[in-house]
XYZ file of C-alpha atoms in Angstrom:
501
model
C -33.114 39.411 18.627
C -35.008 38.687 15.404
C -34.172 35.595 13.428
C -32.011 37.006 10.552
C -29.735 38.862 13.194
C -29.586 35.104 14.865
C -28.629 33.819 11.832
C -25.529 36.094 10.983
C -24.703 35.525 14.390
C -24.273 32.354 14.586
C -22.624 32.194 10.992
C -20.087 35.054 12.640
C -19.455 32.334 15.437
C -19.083 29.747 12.946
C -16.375 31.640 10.767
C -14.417 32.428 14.178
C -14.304 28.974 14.823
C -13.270 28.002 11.161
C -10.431 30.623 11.883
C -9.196 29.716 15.164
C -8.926 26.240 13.834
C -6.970 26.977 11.280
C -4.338 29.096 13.247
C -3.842 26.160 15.230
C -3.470 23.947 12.525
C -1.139 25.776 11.003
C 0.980 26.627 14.446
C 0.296 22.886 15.758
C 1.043 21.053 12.097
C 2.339 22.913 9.322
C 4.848 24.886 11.300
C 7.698 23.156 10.203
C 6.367 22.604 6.483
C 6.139 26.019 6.177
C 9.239 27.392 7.999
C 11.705 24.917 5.694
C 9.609 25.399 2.519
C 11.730 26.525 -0.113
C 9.155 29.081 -0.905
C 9.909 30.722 2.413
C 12.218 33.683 1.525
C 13.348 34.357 5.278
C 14.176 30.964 5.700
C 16.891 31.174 2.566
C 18.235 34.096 3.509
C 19.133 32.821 6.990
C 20.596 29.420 5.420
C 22.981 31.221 3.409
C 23.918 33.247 7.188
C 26.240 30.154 8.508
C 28.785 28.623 6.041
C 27.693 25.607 4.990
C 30.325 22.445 5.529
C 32.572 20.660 2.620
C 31.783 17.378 1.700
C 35.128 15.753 1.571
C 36.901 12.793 -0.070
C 40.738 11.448 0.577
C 41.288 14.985 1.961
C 40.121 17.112 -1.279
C 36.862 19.057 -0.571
C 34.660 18.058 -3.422
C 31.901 20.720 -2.390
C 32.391 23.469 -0.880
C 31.255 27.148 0.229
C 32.683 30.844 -0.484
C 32.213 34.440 1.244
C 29.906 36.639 -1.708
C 29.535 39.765 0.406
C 25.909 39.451 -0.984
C 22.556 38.786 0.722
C 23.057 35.347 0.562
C 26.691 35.119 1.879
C 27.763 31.898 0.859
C 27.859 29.821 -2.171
C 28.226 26.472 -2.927
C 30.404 25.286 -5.007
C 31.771 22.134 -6.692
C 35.372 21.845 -7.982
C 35.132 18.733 -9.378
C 32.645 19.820 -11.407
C 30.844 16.707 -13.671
C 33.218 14.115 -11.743
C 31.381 14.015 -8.794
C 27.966 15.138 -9.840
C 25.862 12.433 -9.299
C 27.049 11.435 -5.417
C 27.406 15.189 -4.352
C 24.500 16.257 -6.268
C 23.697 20.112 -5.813
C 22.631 22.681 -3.255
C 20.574 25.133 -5.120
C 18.910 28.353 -3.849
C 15.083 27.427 -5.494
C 15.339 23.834 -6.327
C 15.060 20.962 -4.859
C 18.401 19.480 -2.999
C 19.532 16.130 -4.175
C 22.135 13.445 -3.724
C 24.547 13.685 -0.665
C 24.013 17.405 -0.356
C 20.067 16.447 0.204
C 20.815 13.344 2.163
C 23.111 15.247 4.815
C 21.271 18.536 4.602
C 20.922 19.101 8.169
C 24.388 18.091 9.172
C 26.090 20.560 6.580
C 23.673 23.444 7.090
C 24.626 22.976 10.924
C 20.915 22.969 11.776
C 21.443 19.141 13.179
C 20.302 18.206 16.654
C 23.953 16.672 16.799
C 25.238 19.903 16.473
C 23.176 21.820 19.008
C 25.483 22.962 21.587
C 27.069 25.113 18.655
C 24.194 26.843 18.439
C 23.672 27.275 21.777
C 27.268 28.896 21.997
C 26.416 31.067 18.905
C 23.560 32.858 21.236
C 25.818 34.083 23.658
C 29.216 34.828 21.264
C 26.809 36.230 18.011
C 28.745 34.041 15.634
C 27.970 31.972 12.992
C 29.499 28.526 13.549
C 29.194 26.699 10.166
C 27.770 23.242 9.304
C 29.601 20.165 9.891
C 31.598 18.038 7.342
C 30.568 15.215 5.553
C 33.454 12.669 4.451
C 32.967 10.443 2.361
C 34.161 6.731 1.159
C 35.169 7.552 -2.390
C 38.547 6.882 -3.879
C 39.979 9.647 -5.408
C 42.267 7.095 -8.103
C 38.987 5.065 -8.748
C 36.889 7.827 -9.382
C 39.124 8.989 -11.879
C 39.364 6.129 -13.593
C 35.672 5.397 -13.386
C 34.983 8.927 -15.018
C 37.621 9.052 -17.767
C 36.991 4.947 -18.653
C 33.493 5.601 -19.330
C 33.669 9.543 -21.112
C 36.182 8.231 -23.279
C 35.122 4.472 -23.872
C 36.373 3.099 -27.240
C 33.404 1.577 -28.344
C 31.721 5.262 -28.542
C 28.716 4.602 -25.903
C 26.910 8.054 -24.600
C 25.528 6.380 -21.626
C 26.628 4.333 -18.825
C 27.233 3.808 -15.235
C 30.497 2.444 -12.702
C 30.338 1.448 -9.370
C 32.790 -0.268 -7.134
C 32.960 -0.822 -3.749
C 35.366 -2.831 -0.801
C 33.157 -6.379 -1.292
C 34.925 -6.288 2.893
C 33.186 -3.521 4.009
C 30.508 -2.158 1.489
C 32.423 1.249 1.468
C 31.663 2.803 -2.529
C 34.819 3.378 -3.940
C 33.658 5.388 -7.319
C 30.464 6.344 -8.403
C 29.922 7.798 -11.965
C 26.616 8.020 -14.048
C 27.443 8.948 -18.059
C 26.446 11.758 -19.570
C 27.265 13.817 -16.191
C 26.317 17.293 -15.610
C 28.162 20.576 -13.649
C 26.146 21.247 -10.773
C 27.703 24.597 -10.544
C 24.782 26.665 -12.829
C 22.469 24.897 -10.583
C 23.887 26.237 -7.122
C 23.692 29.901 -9.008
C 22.195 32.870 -6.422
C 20.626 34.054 -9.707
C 17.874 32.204 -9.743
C 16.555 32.360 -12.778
C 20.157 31.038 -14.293
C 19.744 27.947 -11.950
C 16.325 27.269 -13.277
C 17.409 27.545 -17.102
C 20.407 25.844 -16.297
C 18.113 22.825 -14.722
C 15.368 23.179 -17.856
C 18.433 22.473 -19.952
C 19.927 19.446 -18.254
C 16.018 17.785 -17.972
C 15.816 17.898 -21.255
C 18.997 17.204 -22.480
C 19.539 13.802 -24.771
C 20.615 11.050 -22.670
C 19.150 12.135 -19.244
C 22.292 13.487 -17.358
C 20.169 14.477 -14.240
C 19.903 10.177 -14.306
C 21.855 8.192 -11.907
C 22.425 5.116 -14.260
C 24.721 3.466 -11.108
C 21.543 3.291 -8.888
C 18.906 4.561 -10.477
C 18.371 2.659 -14.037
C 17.432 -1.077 -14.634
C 18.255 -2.989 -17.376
C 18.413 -6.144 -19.089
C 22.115 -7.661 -17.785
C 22.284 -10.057 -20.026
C 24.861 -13.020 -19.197
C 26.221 -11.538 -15.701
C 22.805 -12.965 -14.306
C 24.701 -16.503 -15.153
C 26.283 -16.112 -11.842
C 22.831 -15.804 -10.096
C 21.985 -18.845 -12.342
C 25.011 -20.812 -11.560
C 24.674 -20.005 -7.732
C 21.085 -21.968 -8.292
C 22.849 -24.705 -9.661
C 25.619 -25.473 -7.259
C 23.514 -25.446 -4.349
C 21.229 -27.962 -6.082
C 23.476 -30.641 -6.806
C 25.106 -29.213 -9.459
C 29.687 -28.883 -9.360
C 31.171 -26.949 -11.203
C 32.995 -29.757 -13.032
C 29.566 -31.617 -13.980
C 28.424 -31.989 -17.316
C 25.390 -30.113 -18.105
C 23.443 -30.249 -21.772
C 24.237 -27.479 -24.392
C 24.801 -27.439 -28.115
C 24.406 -25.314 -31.171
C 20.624 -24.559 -29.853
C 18.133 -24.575 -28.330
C 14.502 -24.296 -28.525
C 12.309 -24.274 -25.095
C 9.227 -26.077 -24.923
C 5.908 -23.552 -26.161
C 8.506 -21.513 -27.889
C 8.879 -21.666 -31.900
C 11.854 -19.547 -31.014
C 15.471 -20.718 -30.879
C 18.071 -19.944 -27.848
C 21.523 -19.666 -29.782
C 25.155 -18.348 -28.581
C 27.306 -15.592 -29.494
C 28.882 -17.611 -32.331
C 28.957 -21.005 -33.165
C 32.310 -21.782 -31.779
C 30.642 -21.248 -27.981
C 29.683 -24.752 -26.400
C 28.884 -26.694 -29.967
C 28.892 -30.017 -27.868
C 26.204 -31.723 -26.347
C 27.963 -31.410 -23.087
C 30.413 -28.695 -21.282
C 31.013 -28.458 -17.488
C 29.244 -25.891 -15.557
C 32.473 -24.092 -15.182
C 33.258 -24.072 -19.239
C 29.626 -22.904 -19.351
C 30.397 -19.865 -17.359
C 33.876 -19.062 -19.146
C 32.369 -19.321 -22.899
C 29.084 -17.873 -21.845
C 27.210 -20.650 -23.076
C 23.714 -19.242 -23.802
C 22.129 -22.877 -24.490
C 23.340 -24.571 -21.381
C 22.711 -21.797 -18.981
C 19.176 -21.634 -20.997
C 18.462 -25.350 -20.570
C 19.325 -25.192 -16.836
C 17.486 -22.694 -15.644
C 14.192 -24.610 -16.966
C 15.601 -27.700 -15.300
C 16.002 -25.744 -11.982
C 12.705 -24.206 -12.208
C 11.212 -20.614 -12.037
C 11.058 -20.761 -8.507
C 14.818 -21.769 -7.557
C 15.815 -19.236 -9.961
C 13.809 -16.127 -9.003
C 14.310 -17.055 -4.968
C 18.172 -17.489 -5.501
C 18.002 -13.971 -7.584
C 16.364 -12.350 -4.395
C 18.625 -13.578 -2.259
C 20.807 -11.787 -3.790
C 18.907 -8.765 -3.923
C 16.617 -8.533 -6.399
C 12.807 -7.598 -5.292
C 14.370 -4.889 -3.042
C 12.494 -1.846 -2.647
C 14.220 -0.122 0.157
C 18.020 -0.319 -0.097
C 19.625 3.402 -0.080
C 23.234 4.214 0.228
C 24.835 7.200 2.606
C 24.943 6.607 5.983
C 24.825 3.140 7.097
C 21.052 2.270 7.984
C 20.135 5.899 6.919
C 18.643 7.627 4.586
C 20.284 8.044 1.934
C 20.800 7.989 -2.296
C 17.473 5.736 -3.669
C 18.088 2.436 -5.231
C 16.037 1.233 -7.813
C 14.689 -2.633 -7.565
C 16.583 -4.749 -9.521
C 13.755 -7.070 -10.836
C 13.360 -10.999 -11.891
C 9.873 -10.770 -14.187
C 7.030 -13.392 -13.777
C 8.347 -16.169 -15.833
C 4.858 -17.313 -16.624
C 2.785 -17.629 -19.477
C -0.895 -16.185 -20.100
C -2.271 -18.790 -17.712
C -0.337 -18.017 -14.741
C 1.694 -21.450 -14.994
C 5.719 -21.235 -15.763
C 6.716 -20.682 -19.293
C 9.605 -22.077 -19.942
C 10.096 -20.041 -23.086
C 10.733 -16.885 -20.720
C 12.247 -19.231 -18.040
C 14.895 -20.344 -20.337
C 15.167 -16.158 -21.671
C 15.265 -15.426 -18.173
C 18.078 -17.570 -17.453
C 20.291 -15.468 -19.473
C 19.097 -12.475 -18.330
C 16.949 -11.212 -20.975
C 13.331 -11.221 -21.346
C 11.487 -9.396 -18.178
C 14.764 -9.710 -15.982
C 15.992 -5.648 -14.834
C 19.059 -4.602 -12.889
C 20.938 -2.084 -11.559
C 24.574 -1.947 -11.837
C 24.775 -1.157 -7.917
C 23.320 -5.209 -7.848
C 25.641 -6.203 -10.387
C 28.681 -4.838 -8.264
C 27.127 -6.965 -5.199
C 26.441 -9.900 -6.738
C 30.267 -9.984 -7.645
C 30.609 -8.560 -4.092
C 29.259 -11.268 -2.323
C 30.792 -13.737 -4.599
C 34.441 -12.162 -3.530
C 33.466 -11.929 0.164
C 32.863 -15.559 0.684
C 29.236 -15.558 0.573
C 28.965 -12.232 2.456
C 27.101 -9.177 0.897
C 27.695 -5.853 2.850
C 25.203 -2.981 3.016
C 26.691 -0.374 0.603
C 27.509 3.266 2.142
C 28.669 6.589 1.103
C 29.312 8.753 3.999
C 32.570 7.457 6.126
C 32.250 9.821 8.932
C 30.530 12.903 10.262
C 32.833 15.947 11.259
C 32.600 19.266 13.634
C 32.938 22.108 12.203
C 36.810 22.790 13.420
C 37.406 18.917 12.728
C 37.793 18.231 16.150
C 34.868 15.994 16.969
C 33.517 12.794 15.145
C 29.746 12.380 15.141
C 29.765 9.378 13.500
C 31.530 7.217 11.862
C 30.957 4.008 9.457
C 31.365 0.577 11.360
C 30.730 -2.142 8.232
C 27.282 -4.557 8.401
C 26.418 -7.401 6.414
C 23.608 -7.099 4.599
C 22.406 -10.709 3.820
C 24.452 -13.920 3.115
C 23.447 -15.298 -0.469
C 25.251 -17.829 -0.890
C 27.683 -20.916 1.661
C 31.023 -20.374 1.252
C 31.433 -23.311 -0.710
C 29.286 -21.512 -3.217
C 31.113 -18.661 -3.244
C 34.427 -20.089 -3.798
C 33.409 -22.431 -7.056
C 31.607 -19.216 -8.067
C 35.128 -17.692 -7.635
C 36.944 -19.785 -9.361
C 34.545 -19.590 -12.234
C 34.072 -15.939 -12.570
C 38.551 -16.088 -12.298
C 38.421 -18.132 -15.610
C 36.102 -15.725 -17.411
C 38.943 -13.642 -16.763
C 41.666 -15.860 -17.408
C 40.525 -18.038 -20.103
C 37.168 -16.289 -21.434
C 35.230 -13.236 -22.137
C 36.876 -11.137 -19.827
C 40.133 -11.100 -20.245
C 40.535 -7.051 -20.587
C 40.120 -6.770 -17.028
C 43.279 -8.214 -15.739
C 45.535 -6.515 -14.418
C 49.316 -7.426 -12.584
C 49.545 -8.496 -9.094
C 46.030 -9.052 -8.581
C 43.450 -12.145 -9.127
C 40.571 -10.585 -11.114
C 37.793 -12.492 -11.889
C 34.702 -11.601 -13.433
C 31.328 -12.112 -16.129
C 30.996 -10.266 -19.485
C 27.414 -9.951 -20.393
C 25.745 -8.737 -23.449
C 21.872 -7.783 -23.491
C 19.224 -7.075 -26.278
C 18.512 -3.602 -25.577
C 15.653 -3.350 -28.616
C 14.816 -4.962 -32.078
C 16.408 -1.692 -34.026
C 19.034 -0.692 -31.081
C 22.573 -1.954 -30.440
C 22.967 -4.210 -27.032
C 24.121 -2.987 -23.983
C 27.378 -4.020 -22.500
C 28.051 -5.252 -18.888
C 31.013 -6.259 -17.092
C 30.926 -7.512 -12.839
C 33.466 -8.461 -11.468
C 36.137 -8.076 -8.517
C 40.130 -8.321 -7.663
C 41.863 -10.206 -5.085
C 45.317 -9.367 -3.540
C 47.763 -12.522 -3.291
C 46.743 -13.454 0.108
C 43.011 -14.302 -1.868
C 41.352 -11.114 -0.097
C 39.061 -9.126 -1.958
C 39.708 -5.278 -2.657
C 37.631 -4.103 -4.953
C 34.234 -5.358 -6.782
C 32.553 -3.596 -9.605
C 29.999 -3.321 -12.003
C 30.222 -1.409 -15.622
C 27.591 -0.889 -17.906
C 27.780 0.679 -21.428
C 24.250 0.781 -22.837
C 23.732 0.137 -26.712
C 27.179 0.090 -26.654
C 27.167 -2.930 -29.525
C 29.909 -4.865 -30.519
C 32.569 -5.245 -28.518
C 30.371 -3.007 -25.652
C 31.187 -5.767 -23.334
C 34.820 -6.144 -23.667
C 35.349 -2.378 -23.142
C 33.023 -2.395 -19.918
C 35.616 -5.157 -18.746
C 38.512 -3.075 -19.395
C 36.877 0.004 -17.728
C 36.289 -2.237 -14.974
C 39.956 -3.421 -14.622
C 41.145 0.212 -14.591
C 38.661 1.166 -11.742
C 39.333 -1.683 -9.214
C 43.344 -1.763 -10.457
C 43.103 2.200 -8.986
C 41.087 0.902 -6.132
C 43.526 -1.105 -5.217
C 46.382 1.101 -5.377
C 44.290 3.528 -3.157
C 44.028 1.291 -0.896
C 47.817 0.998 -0.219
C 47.977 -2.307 -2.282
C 46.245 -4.054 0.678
């Protein structure tokens, strides 16, 4: 053989073995990537064979799946339309799948491991046994009143979030991210509808597709107090003892003066921590945090949660809906050293300080709960398809413990007089103990400040039933007093979900 026929021989061999590489590659690795991409056409078409399963809360089916006689011979829809958008999310035929409908994928398509033997039995019979049901934790009265509270606020805000939860047990009670969206369009079998209707919603004003509740971090203004305050108690501080305050305040390196609201808040020298916390006494929560330090304040802050990049909520220790990290800043200078000038900012939550209004709700969680902060979850329990089996169902955990229950209780009785005596008074409600913290935060030099409300309600045996966070961003004046009412209404329903427990 003559050395250019040697040569395309061995190339020949060469390009075999390039091939039979990639075969196995593709069989050994990308098997599964390939057979569930969305780009796979055989793969949709046998998806839409077996009825999907509802997604369920206090016995309504908030998602759900009908006969089309079509190719694709089921689709899912969403009766709650824009109510539920942003825990459901959407099933669509050539998008991506988000929310609980992404989360529990596997469980509703019936393609499971858990759900095995029904395939199995489908082999032998020819049916289609459809996907399991997914029930969730939401209260029907709370979500309500989470949705209308924040579409029809009366301060005029476009965007917002509201989440509550049992501070007991960590279950979500409502769950509502403003402006919302109908993920009907985008469950469409026409394709290109669903990816017009999707085009629309990405670039619509306000970011519907956003879920503000987990999702979006912001400034939170005076609710971080409480993290503040927690600092303070646990370092020698009552809540009866004097601390300094005044008209003003101007931190050391800073040209810039820390003032209150008005000039009726805390115009002595002195107030009590716990007058501090009802007023909302910029000044004295300004000068304390600088006495504490940067250190006490950020580490009490991530005890509480902040710095957290992992935390999801669905099932309990699962997968499930990402949560943004709710974040504390450097509180340092150029040099690297502590400035007290964003220390003392810090301190009442402006400056570099971010946060979700999931943390907000646990903060006044954990403050309810005796010191106890439980792991937040969506998805109460895992159904057969004919309802007769559970596959799993929620059993509470405890998160982390950020505070004694000594702290918790003077925090208690502090946030209680916001409500009672101070900012926060629009979130009472009858036969309950509601206590909370108003906050108000800068949201830009030429844009109106956001407005916060956390808080929770106690039944008259003292335990806790509902805790909540509101946000209303460049909501204004007033912004703050309407998230508190919003917030009443949501944990007052809550309660009365609950049987009034």
């Amino acid at each position: 053989m003559n050395a250019p026929l040697r040569r395309v021989g061995v190339v020949a061999m060469v390009l075999f073995g390039l091939l039979f590489a990639n075969l196995n590659w593709i069989q050994a690795y990308k098997a599964d990537e390939y057979r569930n991409s969305d780009y796979n056409g055989r793969v949709q078409v046998a998806e839409y064979e077996r009825k999907r399963g509802n997604i369920e809360a206090g016995g309504t089916a908030l998602a759900t799946s009908k006969e089309t006689g079509g190719k694709l011979r089921f689709l899912r829809t969403y009766p709650g339309g824009e109510k539920y958008a942003h825990v459901l999310g959407y099933k669509p035929v050539n998008l991506g799948d988000t929310g609980i409908e992404r989360v529990e994928n596997d469980f509703l398509a019936g393609t499971s491991d858990a759900l095995i033997a029904n395939r199995i039995k489908d082999m032998f019979t020819g049916d289609e046994t459809g996907g399991g049901n997914v029930l969730l934790t939401l209260s029907k009265r709370a979500q309500d009143a989470a949705f209308n509270g924040l579409s029809n606020n009366q301060v005029g805000a476009k965007k917002g979030a509201a989440i509550a939860f049992d501070p007991r047990t960590g279950a979500v009670q409502a769950l509502v991210s403003m402006p919302s969206f109908d993920p009907n369009p985008l469950a469409s079998h026409d394709t290109d509808e669903a990816t017009a209707a999707y085009n629309k919603l990405e670039s619509a004003e306000g970011g519907p597709l956003k879920n503000r509740a987990l999702s979006e971090v912001l400034p939170p203004g005076s609710t971080f107090k409480i993290v503040v305050a927690a600092a303070a108690l646990e370092n020698g501080i009552g809540k009866n003892t004097q601390i300094p305050a005044g008209p003003s305040y101007t931190p050391p390196t800073s040209g810039t003066p820390i003032r209150n609201a008005v000039p009726s808040i805390c115009p002595e020298s002195e107030v009590t921590l716990i007058s501090a916390v009802t007023e909302s006494c910029n000044t004295g929560f300004a000068k304390l945090g600088v006495e504490l330090g940067a250190e006490t304040v950020k580490e009490k802050a991530r005890q509480f949660g902040f710095e957290q990049d992992d935390l999801t909520v669905g099932q309990l220790g699962e997968d499930g809906l990402p949560v943004a990290a709710s974040r504390t800043g450097a509180m340092q200078g150029p040099d690297g050293s502590t400035d007290p000038a964003a220390l003392a900012q810090s301190s009442i939550g402006q400056r570099d300080v971010k946060m979700t209004p999931l943390q907000g709700a646990l903060i006044a969680g954990a403050v309810a709960n005796g010191g106890s902060q439980m792991r937040p979850y969506l998805v109460r329990q895992l159904l057969a398809p004919d309802r007769t089996t559970s596959y799993y169902t929620a059993k509470p955990r405890e998160l982390r413990q950020p505070v004694s229950g000594q702290v918790s209780s003077d925090l208690r009785d502090m946030m209680v007089s916001v409500v009672e005596n101070g900012t926060g008074r629009n979130a009472k409600f009858n036969g309950y103990t509601v206590g909370g913290k108003t906050g108000t935060a800068q949201s830009g030099p030429q844009t109106p400040d956001h407005g916060w409300f956390i808080g929770f309600a106690l039944d008259s045996k003292g335990t806790p039933v509902s805790a909540v966070c509101v946000v209303l961003e460049e909501a204004g004046s007033g912004g703050s007093a309407e998230a508190a009412r919003i917030a009443g209404k949501i944990m007052q329903a809550a309660a009365a979900d609950s049987g009034g427990r």
